[in-house]
Structure formats: structure tokens, C-alpha cells
Short mmCIF file of C-alpha atoms in Angstrom, two decimals:
data_model
loop_
_atom_site.label_atom_id
_atom_site.label_comp_id
_atom_site.label_asym_id
_atom_site.label_seq_id
_atom_site.Cartn_x
_atom_site.Cartn_y
_atom_site.Cartn_z
CA MET A 1 -28.67 35.50 10.38
CA ILE A 2 -27.97 33.50 13.54
CA PRO A 3 -30.18 34.82 16.39
CA LEU A 4 -28.18 36.51 19.14
CA GLU A 5 -29.92 34.30 21.71
CA ASP A 6 -28.21 31.26 20.11
CA ILE A 7 -24.72 32.73 20.54
CA PRO A 8 -23.31 31.73 23.95
CA LEU A 9 -21.58 34.39 25.97
CA PRO A 10 -17.94 33.61 26.69
CA GLU A 11 -17.63 31.65 29.92
CA SER A 12 -15.75 34.46 31.62
CA VAL A 13 -18.60 36.87 30.83
CA VAL A 14 -21.44 34.75 32.25
CA GLU A 15 -22.75 36.25 35.47
CA THR A 16 -21.59 34.58 38.66
CA PRO A 17 -23.88 34.28 41.69
CA GLU A 18 -24.22 37.53 43.57
CA GLU A 19 -22.17 36.34 46.55
CA GLU A 20 -19.27 35.36 44.25
CA ALA A 21 -19.39 38.42 41.97
CA PRO A 22 -16.07 40.28 41.73
CA PRO A 23 -15.94 43.83 43.07
CA PRO A 24 -16.82 46.48 40.46
CA GLU A 25 -13.30 47.87 40.23
CA VAL A 26 -11.90 44.76 38.51
CA LEU A 27 -14.38 44.93 35.64
CA GLY A 28 -12.90 46.62 32.58
CA ASP A 29 -12.80 50.35 33.19
CA GLY A 30 -13.97 50.01 36.76
CA SER A 31 -17.35 51.54 36.17
CA GLY A 32 -19.14 48.65 37.90
CA PRO A 33 -22.59 47.34 37.12
CA ASP A 34 -24.89 49.36 34.89
CA PRO A 35 -27.37 51.13 37.23
CA ILE A 36 -30.16 50.60 34.70
CA GLY A 37 -29.54 46.87 34.29
CA ARG A 38 -27.75 44.84 31.67
CA ASP A 39 -29.28 43.49 28.48
CA PRO A 40 -28.07 39.94 27.68
CA VAL A 41 -28.94 40.26 23.98
CA SER A 42 -27.03 43.54 23.76
CA GLU A 43 -24.04 41.99 25.53
CA ARG A 44 -24.00 39.10 23.08
CA ALA A 45 -23.96 41.60 20.24
CA GLU A 46 -21.12 43.51 21.90
CA PHE A 47 -18.87 40.47 22.16
CA ALA A 48 -20.00 39.24 18.75
CA ILE A 49 -18.88 42.43 17.02
CA ILE A 50 -15.48 42.28 18.72
CA GLY A 51 -15.13 38.66 17.64
CA ALA A 52 -15.97 39.70 14.08
CA LEU A 53 -13.14 42.23 14.03
CA LEU A 54 -10.66 39.66 15.34
CA LEU A 55 -11.49 37.16 12.59
CA HIS A 56 -10.48 39.44 9.69
CA LEU A 57 -7.10 38.37 8.38
CA ASP A 58 -6.38 41.31 6.06
CA LYS A 59 -6.86 45.07 6.10
CA GLU A 60 -9.07 45.20 3.00
CA SER A 61 -11.79 42.89 4.34
CA LEU A 62 -11.68 44.62 7.74
CA ARG A 63 -12.02 48.03 6.10
CA ALA A 64 -14.98 46.79 4.04
CA THR A 65 -16.72 45.52 7.18
CA LEU A 66 -16.10 48.73 9.12
CA GLN A 67 -17.61 50.81 6.30
CA GLN A 68 -20.89 48.92 6.73
CA LEU A 69 -21.11 49.58 10.48
CA PRO A 70 -22.88 52.53 12.09
CA PRO A 71 -20.45 54.68 14.07
CA LEU A 72 -20.13 53.09 17.52
CA GLU A 73 -18.62 54.82 20.53
CA MET A 74 -17.14 53.31 23.65
CA SER A 75 -20.18 54.46 25.65
CA ASP A 76 -22.47 52.38 23.43
CA PHE A 77 -21.17 49.18 25.05
CA SER A 78 -22.97 48.20 28.25
CA HIS A 79 -20.55 45.54 29.49
CA PRO A 80 -17.42 47.07 31.05
CA VAL A 81 -15.11 44.42 29.59
CA ALA A 82 -16.60 44.91 26.13
CA ARG A 83 -16.01 48.67 26.46
CA SER A 84 -12.36 48.06 27.28
CA LEU A 85 -11.87 45.59 24.44
CA TRP A 86 -13.61 47.83 21.89
CA SER A 87 -11.46 50.80 22.80
CA ALA A 88 -8.29 48.72 22.56
CA ALA A 89 -9.38 47.20 19.24
CA GLN A 90 -10.03 50.67 17.77
CA ALA A 91 -6.56 51.78 18.89
CA CYS A 92 -5.01 48.76 17.13
CA ILE A 93 -6.87 49.50 13.92
CA GLU A 94 -5.85 53.17 13.94
CA ARG A 95 -2.21 52.25 14.52
CA THR A 96 -1.77 49.19 12.25
CA GLY A 97 -4.95 48.92 10.15
CA ILE A 98 -5.70 45.46 11.53
CA VAL A 99 -6.53 43.80 14.85
CA ASP A 100 -5.95 40.23 16.01
CA PRO A 101 -5.80 38.53 19.43
CA ILE A 102 -2.03 39.13 19.82
CA LEU A 103 -2.22 42.83 18.88
CA LEU A 104 -5.22 43.28 21.17
CA GLN A 105 -3.39 41.60 24.04
CA ASP A 106 -0.33 43.83 23.50
CA GLU A 107 -2.54 46.96 23.45
CA LEU A 108 -4.19 46.00 26.72
CA LYS A 109 -0.78 45.43 28.33
CA ARG A 110 0.46 48.77 26.99
CA ARG A 111 -2.50 50.44 28.69
CA GLY A 112 -1.72 48.70 31.94
CA GLU A 113 -4.95 46.67 31.84
CA THR A 114 -4.92 43.00 32.67
CA THR A 115 -5.84 40.93 29.62
CA PRO A 116 -9.30 39.49 30.20
CA SER A 117 -9.27 35.72 30.54
CA MET A 118 -12.11 35.42 28.05
CA LEU A 119 -10.17 36.91 25.12
CA PHE A 120 -9.92 33.64 23.21
CA ASP A 121 -13.47 32.69 24.18
CA ILE A 122 -14.57 35.70 22.10
CA VAL A 123 -12.68 34.33 19.10
CA GLN A 124 -14.48 31.02 19.65
CA CYS A 125 -17.85 32.84 19.67
CA ALA A 126 -17.01 34.40 16.30
CA ALA A 127 -17.03 30.91 14.75
CA TYR A 128 -20.83 31.15 14.67
CA GLY A 129 -20.68 33.19 11.46
CA ILE A 130 -20.62 36.61 13.08
CA PRO A 131 -18.48 38.52 10.50
CA CYS A 132 -21.20 38.48 7.83
CA ASN A 133 -23.74 39.72 10.39
CA ALA A 134 -21.55 42.40 11.95
CA ALA A 135 -23.68 45.31 10.70
CA GLU A 136 -26.86 43.84 12.24
CA TYR A 137 -25.19 43.31 15.59
CA ALA A 138 -23.72 46.82 15.52
CA ARG A 139 -27.20 48.25 15.00
CA ASP A 140 -28.48 46.17 17.94
CA ILE A 141 -25.75 47.71 20.09
CA LEU A 142 -26.62 51.23 18.96
CA GLU A 143 -30.34 50.70 19.54
CA ALA A 144 -29.75 49.37 23.07
CA SER A 145 -27.44 52.30 23.76
CA VAL A 146 -30.11 54.79 22.67
CA VAL A 147 -32.67 53.16 24.98
CA ARG A 148 -30.25 53.15 27.93
CA GLU A 149 -29.35 56.80 27.44
CA ALA A 150 -32.99 57.83 27.15
CA THR A 151 -33.84 55.88 30.32
CA LYS A 152 -31.02 57.52 32.25
CA ARG A 153 -31.93 61.01 31.11
CA LEU A 154 -35.65 60.58 31.65
CA GLY A 155 -34.97 59.14 35.10
CA VAL A 156 -33.64 62.58 35.97
CA ALA A 157 -36.53 64.28 34.23
CA GLN A 158 -39.06 62.48 36.39
CA GLY A 159 -37.89 64.51 39.36
CA GLU A 160 -39.33 67.69 37.85
CA ARG A 161 -42.37 69.05 39.67
CA HIS A 162 -43.94 71.13 36.91
CA ALA A 163 -45.72 69.35 34.06
CA GLU A 164 -44.51 71.92 31.52
CA ALA A 165 -40.89 71.49 32.54
CA LEU A 166 -41.24 67.71 32.43
CA GLU A 167 -42.81 67.78 28.95
CA GLN A 168 -40.10 70.10 27.65
CA GLN A 169 -37.30 67.97 29.08
CA ILE A 170 -38.79 64.76 27.67
CA THR A 171 -38.99 66.39 24.26
CA GLU A 172 -35.39 67.60 24.44
CA VAL A 173 -34.12 64.22 25.66
CA MET A 174 -35.90 62.18 23.01
CA THR A 175 -34.90 64.57 20.25
CA GLU A 176 -31.25 64.57 21.28
CA VAL A 177 -30.96 60.85 21.94
CA LEU A 178 -32.88 59.70 18.88
CA GLN A 179 -30.73 61.84 16.63
CA ARG A 180 -28.14 59.08 16.91
CA ALA A 181 -30.57 56.33 15.94
CA HIS A 182 -30.86 57.46 12.33
CA ILE A 183 -27.08 57.61 11.80
CA ALA A 184 -27.11 53.86 11.11
CA THR A 185 -29.04 54.42 7.90
CA LEU A 186 -26.49 56.87 6.48
CA THR A 187 -23.99 54.94 4.34
CA PRO A 188 -21.60 56.25 1.71
CA GLN A 189 -23.32 56.66 -1.68
CA THR A 190 -21.05 55.74 -4.58
CA LYS A 191 -21.85 56.37 -8.24
CA GLU A 192 -21.98 52.62 -8.83
CA GLU A 193 -24.58 52.13 -6.08
CA ILE A 194 -26.79 54.88 -7.50
CA ILE A 195 -26.59 53.42 -11.01
CA ARG A 196 -27.43 49.97 -9.63
CA ARG A 197 -30.54 51.34 -7.90
CA ILE A 198 -31.66 53.15 -11.08
CA TYR A 199 -31.35 49.90 -13.03
CA GLN A 200 -33.29 48.11 -10.30
CA ARG A 201 -36.13 50.64 -10.57
CA TRP A 202 -36.13 50.19 -14.33
CA GLU A 203 -36.37 46.41 -13.97
CA ASN A 204 -39.20 46.81 -11.48
CA GLN A 205 -41.07 49.04 -13.94
CA ARG A 206 -40.66 46.44 -16.69
CA ARG A 207 -42.34 43.95 -14.35
CA GLY A 208 -45.27 46.32 -13.96
CA GLU A 209 -44.27 47.88 -10.63
CA LEU A 210 -44.64 51.59 -9.96
CA PHE A 211 -41.81 54.06 -9.59
CA GLY A 212 -43.18 55.13 -6.19
CA LEU A 213 -45.21 53.36 -3.52
CA PRO A 214 -48.73 52.43 -4.71
CA THR A 215 -51.88 54.02 -3.34
CA GLY A 216 -54.07 51.01 -4.07
CA LEU A 217 -56.23 53.03 -6.48
CA PRO A 218 -55.22 51.88 -9.99
CA VAL A 219 -56.55 54.95 -11.80
CA LEU A 220 -54.56 57.26 -9.49
CA ASP A 221 -51.42 55.10 -9.58
CA ARG A 222 -51.43 55.14 -13.38
CA PHE A 223 -51.71 58.94 -13.36
CA ILE A 224 -48.95 59.78 -10.85
CA GLY A 225 -46.82 56.62 -10.97
CA GLY A 226 -47.10 56.08 -7.22
CA LEU A 227 -46.51 58.36 -4.25
CA GLY A 228 -43.75 60.95 -4.39
CA ASN A 229 -41.02 60.92 -1.75
CA ILE A 230 -42.92 63.76 -0.04
CA THR A 231 -46.66 63.68 -0.75
CA VAL A 232 -49.24 66.05 0.74
CA LEU A 233 -52.87 64.93 0.93
CA ALA A 234 -55.26 67.78 1.74
CA ALA A 235 -58.97 68.53 1.81
CA ARG A 236 -61.64 70.38 3.73
CA PRO A 237 -62.91 68.64 6.90
CA GLY A 238 -65.25 65.73 6.17
CA MET A 239 -64.05 65.11 2.60
CA GLY A 240 -62.35 61.82 3.49
CA LYS A 241 -58.65 62.71 3.49
CA SER A 242 -57.91 60.66 6.64
CA SER A 243 -59.93 57.76 5.24
CA LEU A 244 -57.82 57.80 2.10
CA ALA A 245 -54.62 58.03 4.16
CA ARG A 246 -55.63 54.97 6.21
CA GLN A 247 -56.57 53.09 3.06
CA ILE A 248 -53.19 53.83 1.46
CA ALA A 249 -51.45 52.76 4.67
CA CYS A 250 -53.23 49.40 4.74
CA PHE A 251 -52.55 48.75 1.05
CA VAL A 252 -48.82 49.49 1.28
CA ALA A 253 -48.58 47.50 4.55
CA ARG A 254 -49.36 44.30 2.67
CA SER A 255 -45.78 44.16 1.44
CA ARG A 256 -43.83 46.94 3.17
CA PRO A 257 -43.60 48.26 6.75
CA VAL A 258 -45.73 51.36 7.41
CA THR A 259 -45.87 53.73 10.38
CA TYR A 260 -49.04 55.80 10.89
CA LEU A 261 -48.60 58.80 13.19
CA GLY A 262 -52.18 59.68 14.09
CA LEU A 263 -52.34 62.96 15.99
CA GLU A 264 -56.12 63.35 15.94
CA GLU A 265 -57.23 60.04 17.47
CA ASP A 266 -55.80 57.34 19.70
CA PRO A 267 -54.09 54.44 17.90
CA ASP A 268 -56.84 51.95 18.83
CA ASP A 269 -59.51 54.17 17.22
CA VAL A 270 -57.42 54.66 14.08
CA MET A 271 -56.80 50.93 13.73
CA PHE A 272 -60.47 50.04 14.30
CA ARG A 273 -61.57 52.58 11.68
CA ALA A 274 -59.07 51.10 9.22
CA ALA A 275 -60.13 47.54 10.07
CA CYS A 276 -63.83 48.28 9.55
CA SER A 277 -63.17 50.01 6.23
CA LEU A 278 -60.93 47.17 5.04
CA ALA A 279 -63.56 44.58 5.95
CA GLY A 280 -66.43 46.51 4.36
CA GLU A 281 -68.17 47.32 7.63
CA SER A 282 -69.66 50.64 8.70
CA TYR A 283 -67.57 52.10 11.50
CA ASP A 284 -70.61 53.89 12.91
CA ASN A 285 -72.56 50.63 12.98
CA CYS A 286 -69.67 48.78 14.65
CA ARG A 287 -69.47 51.45 17.34
CA ARG A 288 -73.16 51.29 18.18
CA ASN A 289 -73.82 47.56 17.72
CA PRO A 290 -71.31 44.94 18.94
CA LEU A 291 -70.35 42.55 16.18
CA PRO A 292 -70.54 38.74 16.57
CA PRO A 293 -67.24 37.26 17.84
CA LEU A 294 -66.44 35.51 14.56
CA ARG A 295 -66.98 38.68 12.53
CA MET A 296 -64.84 40.67 14.97
CA ASP A 297 -62.05 38.12 14.50
CA GLU A 298 -62.37 38.43 10.72
CA ILE A 299 -62.09 42.22 10.88
CA LEU A 300 -58.94 42.26 13.02
CA GLN A 301 -57.28 39.20 11.48
CA PRO A 302 -55.38 41.12 8.74
CA PHE A 303 -53.73 43.34 11.35
CA GLN A 304 -52.72 40.31 13.40
CA GLU A 305 -51.23 38.27 10.58
CA LYS A 306 -50.74 40.13 7.28
CA LEU A 307 -50.33 43.89 7.54
CA LEU A 308 -46.94 45.37 8.47
CA ILE A 309 -48.28 48.52 10.10
CA ASP A 310 -47.77 50.38 13.37
CA PHE A 311 -50.24 52.98 14.63
CA LEU A 312 -48.53 55.53 16.89
CA LYS A 313 -49.41 58.76 18.65
CA PRO A 314 -46.35 60.78 19.74
CA ARG A 315 -46.63 62.10 23.28
CA PRO A 316 -46.09 65.00 23.55
CA ALA A 317 -47.25 65.63 19.96
CA THR A 318 -44.57 68.19 19.15
CA VAL A 319 -42.83 68.63 15.84
CA GLU A 320 -39.56 67.48 17.42
CA MET A 321 -41.12 64.26 18.70
CA ALA A 322 -42.77 63.59 15.33
CA ALA A 323 -39.46 64.09 13.49
CA SER A 324 -37.69 61.78 15.95
CA ALA A 325 -40.45 59.18 15.52
CA ILE A 326 -39.96 59.32 11.74
CA ARG A 327 -36.21 58.80 12.10
CA LEU A 328 -36.70 55.91 14.51
CA ALA A 329 -39.33 54.30 12.26
CA ALA A 330 -36.99 54.60 9.26
CA TYR A 331 -34.18 53.10 11.32
CA LYS A 332 -36.49 50.13 12.01
CA GLY A 333 -37.12 49.66 8.28
CA THR A 334 -40.34 51.57 7.66
CA LYS A 335 -40.88 52.46 3.99
CA LEU A 336 -43.89 54.77 4.41
CA VAL A 337 -44.64 57.22 7.24
CA ILE A 338 -48.02 58.95 7.37
CA VAL A 339 -48.56 62.05 9.54
CA ASP A 340 -52.25 62.81 10.18
CA HIS A 341 -52.37 65.71 10.32
CA LEU A 342 -49.87 68.57 10.10
CA GLY A 343 -52.07 71.14 11.82
CA LEU A 344 -52.13 69.18 15.09
CA LEU A 345 -48.39 69.31 15.72
CA GLY A 346 -47.38 71.36 18.76
CA GLY A 347 -44.15 72.88 20.00
CA ARG A 348 -44.60 76.41 18.70
CA HIS A 349 -41.96 78.89 19.76
CA GLN A 350 -42.88 82.11 21.46
CA ARG A 351 -43.77 84.84 18.94
CA GLU A 352 -43.86 82.30 16.10
CA ASP A 353 -46.83 82.91 13.83
CA ASP A 354 -48.85 80.24 11.99
CA TYR A 355 -46.94 80.65 8.75
CA ALA A 356 -43.50 80.34 10.36
CA PHE A 357 -44.52 77.42 12.57
CA THR A 358 -46.10 75.42 9.73
CA SER A 359 -42.98 76.05 7.64
CA ARG A 360 -40.77 74.76 10.45
CA CYS A 361 -42.97 71.69 10.92
CA MET A 362 -42.88 70.81 7.24
CA ASN A 363 -39.14 71.36 7.06
CA ALA A 364 -38.49 69.13 10.11
CA LEU A 365 -40.64 66.29 8.79
CA THR A 366 -39.14 66.53 5.30
CA VAL A 367 -35.56 66.43 6.60
CA ALA A 368 -36.35 63.49 8.91
CA ALA A 369 -37.90 61.50 6.06
CA GLY A 370 -34.99 62.34 3.78
CA ASP A 371 -32.46 61.24 6.41
CA GLY A 372 -34.31 57.96 6.81
CA ALA A 373 -34.82 57.39 3.06
CA CYS A 374 -38.53 56.68 3.53
CA THR A 375 -41.63 58.02 1.76
CA LEU A 376 -43.60 60.63 3.73
CA LEU A 377 -47.34 61.25 3.32
CA VAL A 378 -48.50 64.36 5.18
CA VAL A 379 -52.22 64.94 5.69
CA HIS A 380 -53.05 68.65 5.77
CA GLN A 381 -56.05 70.95 5.90
CA LEU A 382 -57.27 73.65 3.54
CA ASN A 383 -58.36 77.17 4.39
CA ARG A 384 -61.88 78.43 3.65
CA ASP A 385 -60.99 80.31 0.48
CA CYS A 386 -62.17 77.48 -1.75
CA GLU A 387 -65.66 77.71 -0.27
CA LYS A 388 -65.94 81.36 -1.34
CA ARG A 389 -65.61 80.47 -5.02
CA SER A 390 -68.34 79.17 -7.31
CA ASP A 391 -66.07 76.28 -8.28
CA LYS A 392 -65.12 74.90 -4.91
CA ARG A 393 -62.42 72.58 -6.19
CA PRO A 394 -59.26 73.38 -4.20
CA ILE A 395 -56.10 74.87 -5.67
CA LEU A 396 -52.57 75.09 -4.28
CA SER A 397 -53.07 78.50 -2.70
CA ASP A 398 -55.79 76.96 -0.51
CA LEU A 399 -53.22 75.03 1.52
CA ARG A 400 -53.44 76.36 5.05
CA ASP A 401 -50.82 78.68 6.53
CA SER A 402 -47.73 78.14 4.41
CA GLY A 403 -46.29 78.02 0.91
CA LYS A 404 -43.56 75.82 2.40
CA VAL A 405 -45.96 72.87 2.24
CA GLU A 406 -46.40 73.33 -1.51
CA GLN A 407 -42.69 73.95 -2.00
CA ASP A 408 -41.40 70.80 -0.26
CA ALA A 409 -43.95 68.34 -1.62
CA ALA A 410 -43.20 66.30 -4.73
CA VAL A 411 -46.90 65.51 -5.11
CA VAL A 412 -49.92 67.42 -3.77
CA LEU A 413 -53.28 65.62 -3.81
CA PHE A 414 -56.68 67.13 -2.99
CA VAL A 415 -59.80 65.11 -2.18
CA TYR A 416 -63.01 66.70 -3.48
CA ARG A 417 -66.61 65.48 -3.43
CA GLU A 418 -69.24 67.55 -5.21
CA ALA A 419 -71.95 65.96 -3.04
CA TYR A 420 -70.34 67.63 -0.02
CA TYR A 421 -71.72 70.96 -1.30
CA ASN A 422 -74.55 69.85 -3.61
CA GLU A 423 -77.02 67.33 -2.25
CA ASP A 424 -78.24 66.57 -5.79
CA ALA A 425 -74.79 65.39 -6.90
CA ASN A 426 -73.77 61.73 -7.05
CA ASP A 427 -72.58 60.81 -3.55
CA THR A 428 -70.70 57.71 -4.76
CA ILE A 429 -68.14 59.64 -6.80
CA ALA A 430 -65.12 61.60 -5.57
CA GLU A 431 -62.26 63.35 -7.29
CA VAL A 432 -58.61 63.12 -6.42
CA ILE A 433 -57.06 66.29 -7.81
CA VAL A 434 -53.33 66.13 -8.62
CA ALA A 435 -52.49 69.79 -8.03
CA LYS A 436 -48.72 69.32 -8.13
CA ASN A 437 -46.68 66.50 -9.61
CA ARG A 438 -42.96 67.11 -9.78
CA ASN A 439 -42.47 64.05 -11.99
CA GLY A 440 -45.44 64.29 -14.33
CA ALA A 441 -48.76 65.83 -15.32
CA THR A 442 -51.38 67.46 -13.14
CA GLY A 443 -55.12 66.98 -13.43
CA SER A 444 -57.77 64.91 -11.66
CA VAL A 445 -59.12 61.37 -11.58
CA GLU A 446 -62.53 60.13 -10.52
CA VAL A 447 -62.81 57.35 -7.94
CA GLY A 448 -65.67 55.70 -6.15
CA TRP A 449 -66.63 56.75 -2.63
CA ASP A 450 -68.42 54.51 -0.13
CA GLY A 451 -69.42 56.92 2.63
CA PRO A 452 -70.76 54.47 5.26
CA ARG A 453 -67.60 52.38 4.99
CA MET A 454 -65.29 55.39 4.50
CA ARG A 455 -63.29 54.02 1.59
CA PHE A 456 -62.39 54.85 -1.98
CA GLY A 457 -62.30 52.54 -4.98
CA VAL A 458 -63.54 51.95 -8.51
CA ILE A 459 -66.63 53.81 -9.67
CA PRO A 460 -69.54 51.37 -9.58
CA PRO A 461 -71.64 51.16 -12.77
CA PRO A 462 -75.06 52.87 -12.62
CA ASN A 463 -76.96 49.58 -12.45
CA ALA A 464 -74.64 47.91 -9.91
CA ALA A 465 -76.26 45.80 -7.23
CA PRO A 466 -75.64 46.83 -3.61
CA GLU A 467 -73.26 43.91 -3.05
CA ASP A 468 -71.17 44.95 -6.07
CA ARG A 469 -70.56 48.36 -4.51
CA ARG A 470 -68.52 46.58 -1.82
CA ARG A 471 -65.94 45.33 -4.31
CA TRP A 472 -63.30 47.98 -3.87
CA ASP A 473 -59.71 48.13 -4.98
CA GLY A 474 -57.51 46.62 -2.31
CA ASP A 475 -60.10 44.04 -1.15
#
């Protein structure tokens, strides 16, 4: 795709010096300059998409291009002239099914608007191969529009005096504005497209790939066939559920974009924990004793060059903000979103009990992930019921607060370590219990556990040397 920066704006669109600038009323719809400031890249996309429409010579090819575009409105265009041209072009298409420079000129005259002098400059811009990239440019326009709208609305919100009112308004603004961002991912699903994707999955399986996203633990991947579209990972505090979530995130991020919504810690702490674990270093040791510069570079190097991962912390950490963050991440191309953990989401309504609130949280996250067609891994806690039994291995009813969590999940995984309760047990072995598997069997698998480095892997043989215990899956 040709970068937007390489596409010149039409000469009549290039900004003139301030003292020579025409008065606002002669620009397009007369709205004048954008009070928030204009984005040159967005403007190039705006004129590029209009040029793409003008280059279609028949109705069929134009209709095919329009079906690939996210729904754009006149208000999504920042440049006044582009707004006027887009509106006129849409009117031509509705009336005749096609648009070309002559029809567009006639429509502008019919509206009583002077034809912009740069009309044929736009056609010249389209010679840079814009038609085949129209969908990408349309998404750039929509993204810039979302940012502008959020900035305008939040500019008003900043005038609020009370912190609670400000937080509530920010939440409402971001939820409302970001709802539009995920529309770009919703395209018509034909039977032929679905069949093609099924065949593609089958071909991938023949090449040894999993049906779902891999966890990086071969014994677990063979058992469940990869993560389900909605996977819940739960355990009692201190079992290592967040460590496993970070490890899965880093493994998937080698080849696919991942977004990690950490609600418990700041993003820099989450990343440093993941980096230490990945490099085979003790996080506790790294916190207390500064590492040599070269070793520090080695630890962080994967996150600088190889791993496609973003660590985020929604502020405020409400369920609405988390759902909007999932939609925005999916819109950006994320394939896996991890929420750590469900119990830390805020935004509870008045008189809403724990059960109802957890159900609403799970429903909001599930819908957001489904809209964005991305895999969702939700980290959750267990209640204390499992600790009252002689066999402390968790079961589905131990999920805290809501049966909705169990209901929505395709896969439910529990992390269990016998050494957590029995000091005589082997502290290098953990179990991952598959309590629910919508697509297969349930049961449990044993994996290795390296406590100081907070990572899971293969079970080391009894006579393994200390250095061999650092050879973990995903290294």
C-alpha cells in the first residue's frame, strides 16, 4: 500500500500562508477551520477516497468497493471541501449508481455550490493506485474522526469541577465514541466466505497448526487444541494464574498482535515481570539488585524488536472502558486480548450486587470480543469453597460470584499446585485443570513450575541439572 505521506495533496488544498488564507465562509460548507486542528494524513486519506470513487468506470466495481468500506458520514471528514465533495458524491451514487467528475460537477452546481478548482487534481491523485487501498484509507478517516470527536467532547468534560462527574463523563464519552470504531470490522458474511475460512482452518491443521491460538505449553495445546474464543483462566491467589496469562501473551505475540489489559499493576510492572520470566531471571532478584546494562538490554530486547504486544491499563478501570478498549484493540488488528483480572473492573450500578455486576462485566467483555472477532482470555479468581474440601482442586462452582462466567466461556482452565497447600509436595509441578471445554474433553495436564522465575513449562526429569530446569517451552 502506498503510504499516505507519499500522496501529494491537490494544489488547491495545500495550505496558503496565514495572511493569504481565504475567509472561512468560502471553504466548502462554510464551517471554517477545525478548532482542534487539521491532520494532514487524514486529509490525504479524505481526498484519496474521493479520488478512488471517481476512478470507477462501472457500477459493479464501485459497488464492490463500497461494500468493503466502513460506513463513513459527512462529519467524519475534517477538511470542509472534502465534506462537500463526499456529500455530493454520495448523492450521485444514490441517484445514478455511479459517480464521475462530470456528474459530481453537475451535483455541486445543482446544490448552488461553486465547483472547487481542485476537482481534477483529485482525479490526478487517484493515479497513485488509491482504488485498491480505499478500505485502508476509509479506516484512517474513521479513526481520525473518532479521535477528533473524543477530543472535542473531553474538552468540554475538563470543565467539570467534581472528580466523580469528570470520571463519569469521560467513561460515557469514550464508550459512545469508540462504539463507532469497531463498525469497520463488521463486514457482510456470505456462505462462501465462511466455507473458505473453514477450509483454511483445515489446511492449517494439516500443517500442524492448532484450531485456536496456542498457549505455548505443548501438552496443554494438544489437550484443548488451543485457546477457545472465550477462555477463562482462574485460580486462588498466589497459584500463578497471572504468570501463565503473561506467558501465553508473550508466546502468541511472537506472530500475532496481543493486547494485555492489566488492571492489577501498572503496564511497566507487568512488562518487566513478563520480560524477567521470558529471560529466565527472578523478578524478585531484578527488583532488589540492578542488573548489568548488557543483561538489561537482553531482557528487554524481545519487547523492542520481536513481540507484538501492548500492555494497557484502562483509566478509569470500568467495565465500559475495558469493553471499549477491546473493541479498539480489535479494530487495530489484535488477535488476543487478555483481561487481568475480572474482579478489578469497576463501574457498578447502584443496588447492583456482586452476582449481577460480574454477569454484566462478563457479558460486556464477551460481546466486545465477539464484535471484534478476537480471542478473549479472562483471568478470574476463585472463592474459598475449594479450601474447605479435602481435595482442594477447584471445580466450576468455585468461580467467584457468577455462573455467567462459566456459561459464556468456551474453555475454563484452573491452575492448581499441590505444594501451595502441602509443603512436602513437589514444588516444581503444577496442574492445569480443563474444567470446561466446549469443543473437546475435560481433564487435567501436568506442567512444570519454576517459582522464582514465575513460569510454566515441561516437567524436568528427577535428575535434571539446575541449568536444565531453565529450558522451558517458549524459550
